[in-house]
Coordinates of C-alpha atoms in Angstrom, one line a residue:
Chain A
M1 CA 35.9 -11.4 -96.8
S2 CA 35.5 -10.9 -93.7
K3 CA 35.7 -7.0 -92.3
T4 CA 38.2 -7.8 -89.5
S5 CA 41.6 -6.6 -89.9
I6 CA 43.0 -9.6 -87.7
L7 CA 42.2 -12.9 -88.7
S8 CA 43.8 -15.8 -86.3
A9 CA 43.8 -19.8 -86.2
L10 CA 44.9 -22.5 -83.6
S11 CA 46.4 -25.9 -85.2
E12 CA 45.2 -29.1 -83.5
P13 CA 47.9 -30.2 -80.7
A14 CA 50.7 -32.9 -82.2
T15 CA 50.5 -36.6 -81.9
S16 CA 52.1 -39.1 -83.1
A17 CA 51.3 -42.6 -85.1
Y18 CA 50.0 -45.1 -82.5
S19 CA 47.7 -48.3 -82.7
T20 CA 44.8 -47.9 -80.9
A21 CA 44.9 -51.1 -77.6
D22 CA 42.5 -53.1 -79.9
G23 CA 44.3 -53.6 -82.8
E24 CA 42.1 -52.3 -85.2
S25 CA 42.5 -49.1 -86.3
D26 CA 45.8 -46.9 -86.4
V27 CA 45.7 -43.4 -85.7
K28 CA 47.3 -41.2 -87.8
A29 CA 50.0 -39.1 -87.0
Y30 CA 49.2 -35.2 -86.9
G31 CA 52.6 -32.9 -87.8
A32 CA 53.1 -29.4 -88.7
T33 CA 51.8 -30.5 -92.4
Q34 CA 48.4 -30.9 -91.3
A35 CA 48.9 -27.9 -88.4
C36 CA 49.9 -25.3 -90.8
S37 CA 47.3 -25.9 -93.6
E38 CA 44.4 -26.1 -91.0
V39 CA 44.9 -22.4 -89.4
A40 CA 46.1 -21.7 -93.6
Q41 CA 43.3 -22.4 -94.7
E42 CA 41.4 -21.0 -91.3
I43 CA 43.0 -17.4 -92.5
L44 CA 42.9 -17.5 -96.2
R45 CA 38.8 -18.6 -96.0
S46 CA 38.5 -14.6 -94.8
A47 CA 41.8 -13.1 -96.4
R48 CA 44.0 -14.1 -99.9
P49 CA 47.7 -14.0 -99.0
Q50 CA 49.0 -10.5 -100.9
D51 CA 45.0 -9.1 -98.6
I52 CA 48.1 -9.8 -94.8
E53 CA 50.4 -7.5 -94.0
L54 CA 52.2 -9.5 -91.6
L55 CA 51.6 -13.2 -90.3
L56 CA 52.3 -13.5 -86.9
F57 CA 52.5 -17.4 -85.5
H58 CA 54.1 -18.9 -81.9
T59 CA 53.9 -22.9 -82.3
T60 CA 55.3 -25.4 -79.9
T61 CA 58.5 -27.5 -80.2
S62 CA 56.7 -31.1 -80.4
F63 CA 56.4 -30.2 -84.3
D64 CA 59.3 -29.9 -86.2
L65 CA 60.9 -26.7 -87.3
E66 CA 62.0 -27.8 -90.5
D67 CA 58.5 -29.0 -91.2
V68 CA 56.4 -25.4 -90.1
T69 CA 59.3 -23.1 -91.5
R70 CA 58.6 -25.1 -95.4
E71 CA 54.8 -25.3 -94.6
I72 CA 54.0 -21.3 -92.5
L73 CA 56.2 -20.2 -95.8
H74 CA 54.3 -22.8 -99.3
W75 CA 51.1 -21.3 -97.7
F76 CA 51.9 -17.7 -97.6
P77 CA 53.8 -16.7 -100.2
N78 CA 55.2 -12.8 -99.9
V79 CA 54.1 -12.6 -96.2
N80 CA 56.4 -10.9 -93.8
I81 CA 56.0 -13.7 -92.0
V82 CA 58.4 -13.5 -88.4
G83 CA 57.2 -15.6 -84.7
C84 CA 58.6 -17.5 -82.2
T85 CA 58.6 -21.2 -80.1
S86 CA 56.0 -20.7 -77.1
A87 CA 55.4 -22.5 -74.3
G88 CA 51.7 -23.0 -74.7
E89 CA 49.0 -21.5 -77.9
F90 CA 45.3 -20.6 -77.6
N91 CA 43.0 -18.1 -79.0
K92 CA 39.0 -17.9 -77.6
N93 CA 39.1 -21.8 -78.3
G94 CA 40.5 -22.3 -74.7
Y95 CA 44.3 -22.9 -73.3
G96 CA 45.9 -25.2 -75.7
T97 CA 49.5 -27.4 -75.8
N98 CA 51.6 -28.6 -78.9
K99 CA 49.5 -26.1 -80.4
L100 CA 50.4 -23.4 -83.5
L101 CA 48.9 -20.1 -83.4
A102 CA 48.6 -17.8 -86.4
V103 CA 47.4 -14.1 -86.2
A104 CA 47.3 -12.3 -89.6
F105 CA 47.5 -8.5 -89.5
L106 CA 45.7 -7.2 -93.0
K107 CA 46.9 -3.9 -94.9
S108 CA 43.3 -2.5 -94.6
E109 CA 44.4 -1.3 -90.9
F110 CA 47.8 -2.4 -90.2
S111 CA 51.2 -1.3 -91.4
I112 CA 54.2 -3.4 -89.8
A113 CA 58.0 -3.0 -90.5
T114 CA 60.0 -6.0 -88.8
A115 CA 63.5 -6.7 -87.6
L116 CA 66.1 -9.2 -86.4
V117 CA 68.6 -8.5 -83.3
P118 CA 70.9 -11.5 -83.3
N119 CA 73.4 -11.5 -80.8
L120 CA 71.6 -10.5 -78.0
G121 CA 74.1 -9.6 -74.7
E122 CA 76.6 -7.8 -77.2
V123 CA 73.5 -5.5 -78.9
N124 CA 74.6 -1.5 -77.6
F125 CA 73.0 1.6 -77.9
D126 CA 73.9 2.6 -81.6
E127 CA 72.6 -0.1 -82.8
A128 CA 69.6 -0.3 -81.1
H129 CA 69.0 3.0 -82.0
E130 CA 69.4 2.5 -85.8
I131 CA 67.8 -0.5 -85.9
A132 CA 65.1 1.6 -84.3
S133 CA 64.7 4.2 -86.8
S134 CA 64.7 1.5 -89.9
L135 CA 61.9 0.6 -88.1
R136 CA 60.0 4.6 -88.2
R137 CA 62.2 5.1 -91.9
T138 CA 59.8 1.7 -93.4
L139 CA 56.5 2.5 -92.5
Q140 CA 57.1 6.8 -93.2
S141 CA 58.8 5.3 -97.0
R142 CA 55.9 3.1 -97.5
E143 CA 52.3 4.5 -96.1
K144 CA 51.9 7.6 -96.7
R145 CA 48.6 7.3 -93.6
Y146 CA 51.9 7.2 -90.8
E147 CA 51.5 10.6 -90.0
T148 CA 47.2 9.6 -88.6
E149 CA 48.8 6.0 -87.4
Q150 CA 49.8 5.1 -84.0
H151 CA 52.5 3.2 -82.8
F152 CA 53.6 0.2 -80.6
V153 CA 56.3 -2.2 -80.3
I154 CA 56.1 -6.4 -80.6
S155 CA 59.3 -7.6 -79.0
M156 CA 59.9 -11.3 -79.2
L157 CA 63.5 -13.7 -77.9
D158 CA 64.9 -16.3 -77.1
G159 CA 63.2 -17.3 -73.7
L160 CA 66.6 -18.6 -72.5
S161 CA 69.3 -16.4 -74.9
R162 CA 69.2 -14.6 -70.2
H163 CA 69.5 -11.2 -71.8
E164 CA 66.2 -10.1 -71.9
E165 CA 67.3 -6.8 -69.4
H166 CA 70.1 -5.7 -71.6
F167 CA 68.2 -5.7 -74.1
L168 CA 64.9 -4.7 -73.3
E169 CA 67.1 -1.6 -71.3
T170 CA 68.8 -1.1 -74.7
F171 CA 65.7 -0.5 -77.0
A172 CA 63.8 1.0 -74.1
T173 CA 65.0 5.1 -75.0
A174 CA 65.9 3.7 -78.8
F175 CA 62.1 3.3 -79.8
G176 CA 61.3 7.0 -76.7
N177 CA 57.3 6.6 -75.5
I178 CA 56.3 3.9 -78.6
P179 CA 54.2 2.0 -76.4
H180 CA 55.2 -1.6 -75.8
L181 CA 54.8 -5.6 -75.1
G182 CA 56.4 -8.7 -76.1
G183 CA 57.1 -12.3 -74.6
S184 CA 59.8 -14.7 -75.0
A185 CA 59.6 -17.9 -75.8
G186 CA 59.4 -20.9 -75.1
D187 CA 59.9 -24.7 -75.7
D188 CA 57.3 -26.4 -74.2
L189 CA 58.9 -26.7 -70.7
K190 CA 61.8 -28.1 -72.1
L191 CA 64.4 -25.7 -70.9
E192 CA 66.5 -26.5 -73.5
A193 CA 66.5 -24.1 -77.7
T194 CA 64.2 -21.8 -77.6
Y195 CA 64.2 -20.0 -81.1
V196 CA 62.1 -16.5 -83.2
F197 CA 61.6 -17.2 -86.5
Y198 CA 62.5 -14.2 -89.2
N199 CA 62.3 -14.5 -92.9
G200 CA 62.5 -17.6 -93.5
K201 CA 64.5 -19.1 -90.4
F202 CA 64.6 -20.3 -87.2
Y203 CA 67.4 -18.1 -84.3
S204 CA 68.8 -18.4 -81.3
D205 CA 70.3 -15.6 -79.5
A206 CA 68.1 -13.5 -81.3
A207 CA 65.1 -11.3 -80.8
V208 CA 62.2 -10.0 -83.3
L209 CA 61.2 -6.8 -83.6
L210 CA 57.7 -5.4 -85.2
L211 CA 57.0 -2.0 -85.7
V212 CA 53.2 -1.3 -86.0
G213 CA 51.1 1.5 -86.6
T214 CA 47.4 1.7 -87.1
Q215 CA 44.5 3.7 -86.9
K216 CA 42.7 0.8 -85.4
P217 CA 42.3 2.1 -81.7
F218 CA 44.3 0.1 -78.9
T219 CA 46.0 0.2 -75.8
V220 CA 49.4 -1.6 -74.3
F221 CA 49.1 -3.0 -71.0
S222 CA 50.0 -5.7 -68.5
I223 CA 47.7 -7.1 -65.2
D224 CA 49.4 -9.8 -62.5
H225 CA 48.1 -10.9 -59.5
I226 CA 49.8 -10.2 -56.9
N227 CA 47.4 -9.8 -53.4
S228 CA 50.0 -8.9 -50.5
P229 CA 53.5 -9.3 -49.4
V230 CA 54.0 -12.5 -46.8
S231 CA 58.0 -12.5 -45.7
K232 CA 60.7 -10.9 -46.5
L233 CA 64.0 -13.3 -47.4
V234 CA 67.2 -11.8 -48.5
V235 CA 69.2 -13.3 -51.0
T236 CA 72.7 -14.0 -49.5
N237 CA 74.9 -16.0 -52.0
A238 CA 74.1 -16.5 -56.0
D239 CA 76.0 -16.0 -59.5
P240 CA 74.4 -13.4 -61.3
E241 CA 75.5 -14.5 -64.7
T242 CA 73.3 -17.7 -64.9
R243 CA 70.7 -16.5 -62.3
T244 CA 71.2 -18.8 -59.9
V245 CA 70.2 -18.3 -56.3
Y246 CA 72.1 -20.9 -54.1
E247 CA 71.8 -19.1 -50.4
I248 CA 68.9 -17.6 -49.0
N249 CA 69.0 -16.2 -45.6
G250 CA 72.1 -18.0 -45.0
E251 CA 70.1 -21.3 -45.7
P252 CA 70.6 -23.9 -48.7
A253 CA 67.7 -22.0 -51.8
A254 CA 65.7 -24.8 -52.5
Q255 CA 65.5 -26.8 -49.0
Y256 CA 64.6 -23.0 -47.5
Y257 CA 61.9 -21.7 -50.0
A258 CA 60.5 -26.0 -49.9
S259 CA 60.5 -25.4 -45.9
L260 CA 58.2 -22.5 -46.5
L261 CA 55.8 -24.3 -47.8
G262 CA 56.1 -27.5 -46.2
M263 CA 57.5 -29.7 -48.3
K264 CA 60.9 -31.0 -49.5
A265 CA 63.5 -29.6 -51.9
Q266 CA 62.4 -32.4 -54.4
D267 CA 58.6 -31.8 -54.5
L268 CA 59.9 -28.1 -56.0
T269 CA 57.7 -28.7 -59.8
P270 CA 56.2 -25.3 -62.1
D271 CA 53.5 -25.8 -61.1
V272 CA 54.9 -24.9 -57.0
F273 CA 56.7 -22.0 -57.7
S274 CA 53.5 -21.2 -60.1
M275 CA 51.5 -21.4 -56.7
F276 CA 54.0 -19.5 -54.4
P277 CA 56.2 -17.2 -56.3
L278 CA 58.2 -14.7 -55.2
A279 CA 58.6 -11.0 -56.5
V280 CA 60.8 -8.3 -55.5
L281 CA 60.4 -4.7 -54.9
V282 CA 60.8 -2.3 -57.3
G283 CA 59.5 1.5 -56.9
G284 CA 56.9 0.4 -54.6
K285 CA 55.9 -1.7 -57.2
Y286 CA 56.3 -6.0 -56.8
F287 CA 57.3 -7.8 -60.2
I288 CA 57.6 -11.7 -59.5
R289 CA 60.7 -13.4 -60.0
S290 CA 59.3 -16.5 -61.6
I291 CA 61.7 -20.1 -60.2
Q292 CA 62.4 -21.7 -63.8
K293 CA 63.8 -24.8 -62.2
V294 CA 66.4 -26.6 -58.4
D295 CA 69.1 -28.3 -58.8
L296 CA 69.1 -30.6 -56.3
T297 CA 72.6 -31.4 -56.0
T298 CA 73.5 -27.8 -55.0
N299 CA 70.2 -27.2 -53.4
A300 CA 70.6 -23.9 -56.1
I301 CA 67.5 -21.5 -57.3
T302 CA 67.6 -20.6 -61.3
F303 CA 65.0 -18.0 -62.1
Y304 CA 63.9 -17.2 -65.0
C305 CA 65.0 -13.2 -65.1
A306 CA 67.7 -11.3 -63.8
I307 CA 68.2 -11.3 -59.9
D308 CA 71.2 -10.4 -57.8
L309 CA 73.4 -11.0 -54.8
G310 CA 71.9 -8.1 -51.7
I311 CA 68.2 -7.9 -53.1
I312 CA 65.4 -8.8 -51.0
L313 CA 62.8 -11.7 -53.1
T314 CA 59.4 -11.1 -51.3
F315 CA 57.1 -14.6 -50.8
V316 CA 53.8 -12.8 -52.3
Q317 CA 49.8 -14.2 -51.7
L318 CA 48.3 -14.7 -55.4
G319 CA 45.1 -13.2 -55.4
D320 CA 42.7 -15.1 -58.0
C321 CA 44.5 -15.0 -61.7
I322 CA 40.8 -14.8 -63.6
D323 CA 39.6 -11.7 -61.1
A324 CA 41.6 -9.8 -62.5
L325 CA 42.2 -10.3 -65.7
E326 CA 38.6 -9.9 -66.3
S327 CA 38.4 -6.9 -64.2
K328 CA 41.4 -5.6 -66.4
L329 CA 40.0 -5.9 -69.7
D330 CA 36.4 -4.6 -68.4
A331 CA 38.5 -1.5 -67.6
L332 CA 40.1 -1.0 -71.4
R333 CA 36.3 -2.2 -72.6
E334 CA 34.6 0.8 -70.4
Q335 CA 38.4 3.1 -71.6
F336 CA 38.7 2.1 -75.2
G337 CA 35.2 0.2 -76.3
E338 CA 33.7 -3.2 -77.4
P339 CA 36.7 -4.9 -78.5
E340 CA 37.5 -6.8 -81.3
F341 CA 40.8 -8.1 -80.5
I342 CA 43.8 -9.3 -77.9
Y343 CA 46.9 -10.1 -78.6
A344 CA 49.1 -11.9 -75.6
C345 CA 52.0 -12.7 -73.9
D346 CA 50.3 -14.8 -71.6
C347 CA 52.8 -16.3 -68.3
F348 CA 52.9 -20.2 -69.0
L349 CA 53.3 -19.9 -65.3
R350 CA 49.1 -18.7 -65.4
R351 CA 48.2 -21.5 -67.2
L352 CA 49.8 -24.0 -64.8
E353 CA 48.1 -21.9 -62.3
I354 CA 45.0 -21.9 -63.3
Q355 CA 45.3 -25.4 -64.9
Q356 CA 45.9 -26.3 -61.9
G357 CA 42.6 -24.3 -59.9
N358 CA 40.4 -27.2 -62.9
K359 CA 39.9 -23.0 -64.6
D360 CA 40.1 -24.5 -67.3
D361 CA 36.6 -22.9 -68.3
E362 CA 36.6 -20.1 -66.6
I363 CA 39.8 -18.4 -68.9
K364 CA 37.9 -19.8 -71.7
R365 CA 35.5 -17.6 -71.6
L366 CA 37.0 -14.5 -71.1
Q367 CA 39.4 -15.8 -74.0
Q368 CA 35.6 -15.6 -76.1
K369 CA 34.6 -12.7 -75.1
Y370 CA 37.7 -10.6 -75.7
N371 CA 38.3 -12.4 -78.2
V372 CA 42.1 -13.2 -77.4
A373 CA 44.7 -14.8 -78.8
G374 CA 48.3 -15.2 -77.9
F375 CA 51.0 -18.2 -77.1
N376 CA 52.0 -18.8 -72.9
A377 CA 55.9 -16.8 -72.6
Y378 CA 59.1 -17.4 -70.2
G379 CA 59.1 -13.8 -70.3
E380 CA 56.6 -10.7 -70.7
H381 CA 57.9 -8.0 -71.5
I382 CA 55.2 -3.5 -71.0
H383 CA 57.0 -1.3 -72.0
S384 CA 61.2 -2.5 -71.9
V385 CA 60.5 -4.4 -68.2
H386 CA 60.5 -8.0 -68.0
L387 CA 58.0 -9.1 -66.0
N388 CA 57.3 -13.1 -64.8
Q389 CA 53.4 -14.6 -64.2
T390 CA 52.1 -11.7 -66.1
F391 CA 49.2 -11.6 -68.6
T392 CA 50.9 -9.0 -71.4
G393 CA 48.8 -7.6 -74.1
V394 CA 47.4 -5.3 -76.6
Y395 CA 43.8 -4.5 -76.6
F396 CA 42.4 -3.2 -79.8
A397 CA 38.9 -1.8 -79.8
A398 CA 35.9 -2.3 -82.4
E399 CA 35.3 1.1 -84.1
Chain B
M1 CA 70.6 -36.6 -8.6
Q2 CA 71.5 -32.4 -8.7
Q3 CA 75.0 -33.9 -10.6
S4 CA 72.2 -35.5 -13.8
D5 CA 70.6 -31.6 -13.5
H6 CA 73.1 -30.4 -14.0
S7 CA 74.9 -32.1 -16.5
D8 CA 71.4 -31.9 -18.4
E9 CA 71.0 -28.2 -18.4
I10 CA 75.1 -28.0 -19.7
E11 CA 73.9 -29.7 -22.6
L12 CA 70.5 -28.0 -23.0
L13 CA 73.1 -24.8 -23.3
K14 CA 75.1 -26.4 -26.0
K15 CA 72.5 -27.1 -28.1
E16 CA 71.4 -23.4 -27.1
L17 CA 74.6 -21.9 -28.2
A18 CA 75.2 -23.9 -30.9
F19 CA 71.9 -22.5 -32.6
Q20 CA 72.9 -19.3 -32.0
K21 CA 76.4 -19.4 -34.0
S22 CA 74.4 -20.4 -37.2
E23 CA 71.9 -18.3 -36.2
N24 CA 74.6 -15.2 -36.3
E25 CA 75.8 -17.1 -39.0
K26 CA 73.3 -16.8 -41.2
L27 CA 72.9 -12.8 -40.2
E28 CA 76.1 -11.5 -40.6
K29 CA 76.2 -13.7 -44.3
I30 CA 72.5 -11.5 -44.6
N31 CA 75.1 -8.9 -43.4
A32 CA 77.5 -9.0 -45.2
A33 CA 75.1 -9.2 -49.0
L34 CA 72.8 -6.1 -48.2
M35 CA 76.2 -5.3 -48.0
Y36 CA 77.4 -5.8 -51.2
R37 CA 74.2 -4.8 -52.3
M38 CA 74.2 -1.2 -50.5
E39 CA 77.8 -0.1 -51.9
E40 CA 78.3 -2.6 -54.8
G41 CA 75.8 -4.6 -56.4
G42 CA 74.0 -1.2 -59.2
F43 CA 77.5 -1.7 -60.4
N44 CA 79.1 -5.1 -60.8
H45 CA 76.1 -7.3 -62.7
H46 CA 74.1 -5.0 -65.5
S47 CA 71.5 -7.2 -65.9
Y48 CA 69.1 -6.9 -62.5
R49 CA 70.5 -2.9 -62.4
A50 CA 69.0 -3.6 -66.2
F51 CA 65.8 -4.5 -64.4
E52 CA 66.1 -1.5 -62.3
H53 CA 66.1 1.0 -64.6
S54 CA 64.1 -0.6 -67.0
V55 CA 61.1 0.0 -64.4
Q56 CA 61.7 3.6 -63.6
L57 CA 61.6 3.7 -67.8
S58 CA 58.5 2.0 -67.6
E59 CA 56.7 4.4 -65.6
K60 CA 57.0 7.5 -67.7
V61 CA 56.0 6.3 -70.7
S62 CA 52.9 4.5 -68.5
Q63 CA 52.7 7.5 -68.1
K64 CA 53.0 9.5 -70.9
T65 CA 50.4 6.8 -73.1
E66 CA 48.1 7.3 -70.8
N67 CA 47.2 10.5 -70.2
Y68 CA 48.3 10.9 -73.6
S69 CA 46.0 8.2 -75.1
P70 CA 44.3 9.3 -79.0
Y71 CA 41.2 7.0 -77.8
S72 CA 40.6 6.7 -74.1
K73 CA 37.2 7.6 -73.7
N74 CA 37.6 8.9 -70.4

């Protein structure tokens, strides 16, 4: 058995069955059955199911989610399994899409309690405190080592629920000063439905919380690569409930944003959004507010995060994504020691940005160097803040 | 000839007036949006206010976790 207490495995991408052009051979479909079998066998080569404290997985929505449920439960009987759908999956083998990633935390060094939070828009402070207390009690009652462990929280939630800010603020006081990271579920940029997985089922309009205890050295962190502000724009007409901006500086929003780039509104795509983001300045720091989509009939821009009438959006210039990440990880290594593993929620727009710059090999080099695994999210969470276009994760140092 | 120059000038002034009117309308919209934000924005729409509040809370957690990290070598 391996000495490491965190294992990860990444499947091949989903494919449909097809015949080759010459008609001589048929290519078989690669679906959830094969993907779950592949990642399970890789993990189970190093650990038995009874050694696993928690299995965390992220899956493309290209796989049939009923098949994923059946297969993941089959391979990991009696294991606590949580997860969410994603917009890209990665480990040390580089960025992927249409794949399934599984991460196993072993009992030897981890104690993990989990909870499902349904009805995201309705959760209140009392419920949040009760859930947080319940998670603490679960670990306390189960683990003698509770007092000597350090703790952090991982959250995953429905990435199209539009309740991230409310959810994170509500749980911020419930968890107090416990470090917190997380990500919002994706659906491969389809923008149709995103899900979290808990206790053998996929749920929408829900979140999964993990209270993780370990004696392993760790730190929770987040990094963006905003370089400098370029120009200021005022939101002059918006619907905050749907996160839709209709006018910027008194002009139709999509048309205005496109004109700043010397483009037409119909040319606006996620690739463009990833390269030319808008941000807000709060507490002296810029936070990217990622664009989800534009509606050409109304010239409206919809965001992945909260907006409001009268807020000032700043057109920001981005720095080098890879350099910023490498500098951060090098600094963490200096501060906490050699890396064992990084679990990351990495915005899908960063992947698009990196892939447009043909920097796949560079990010893979970092993913290998630091043993990074995680998923491309529709939003990231750090200490109660809902972020966009960041790399947010937990760094585990080798002891 | 002089009359033609004069009508050209009037045409230019009309265009300039239309442009300035349009700019003024935009500035009025910006003023109205900023005034709304200052006076009501923090209360009417919970989500953005929640985000701003979370940033403040997060700063405190970051400072505490950085100051008291048991694993930091520095």
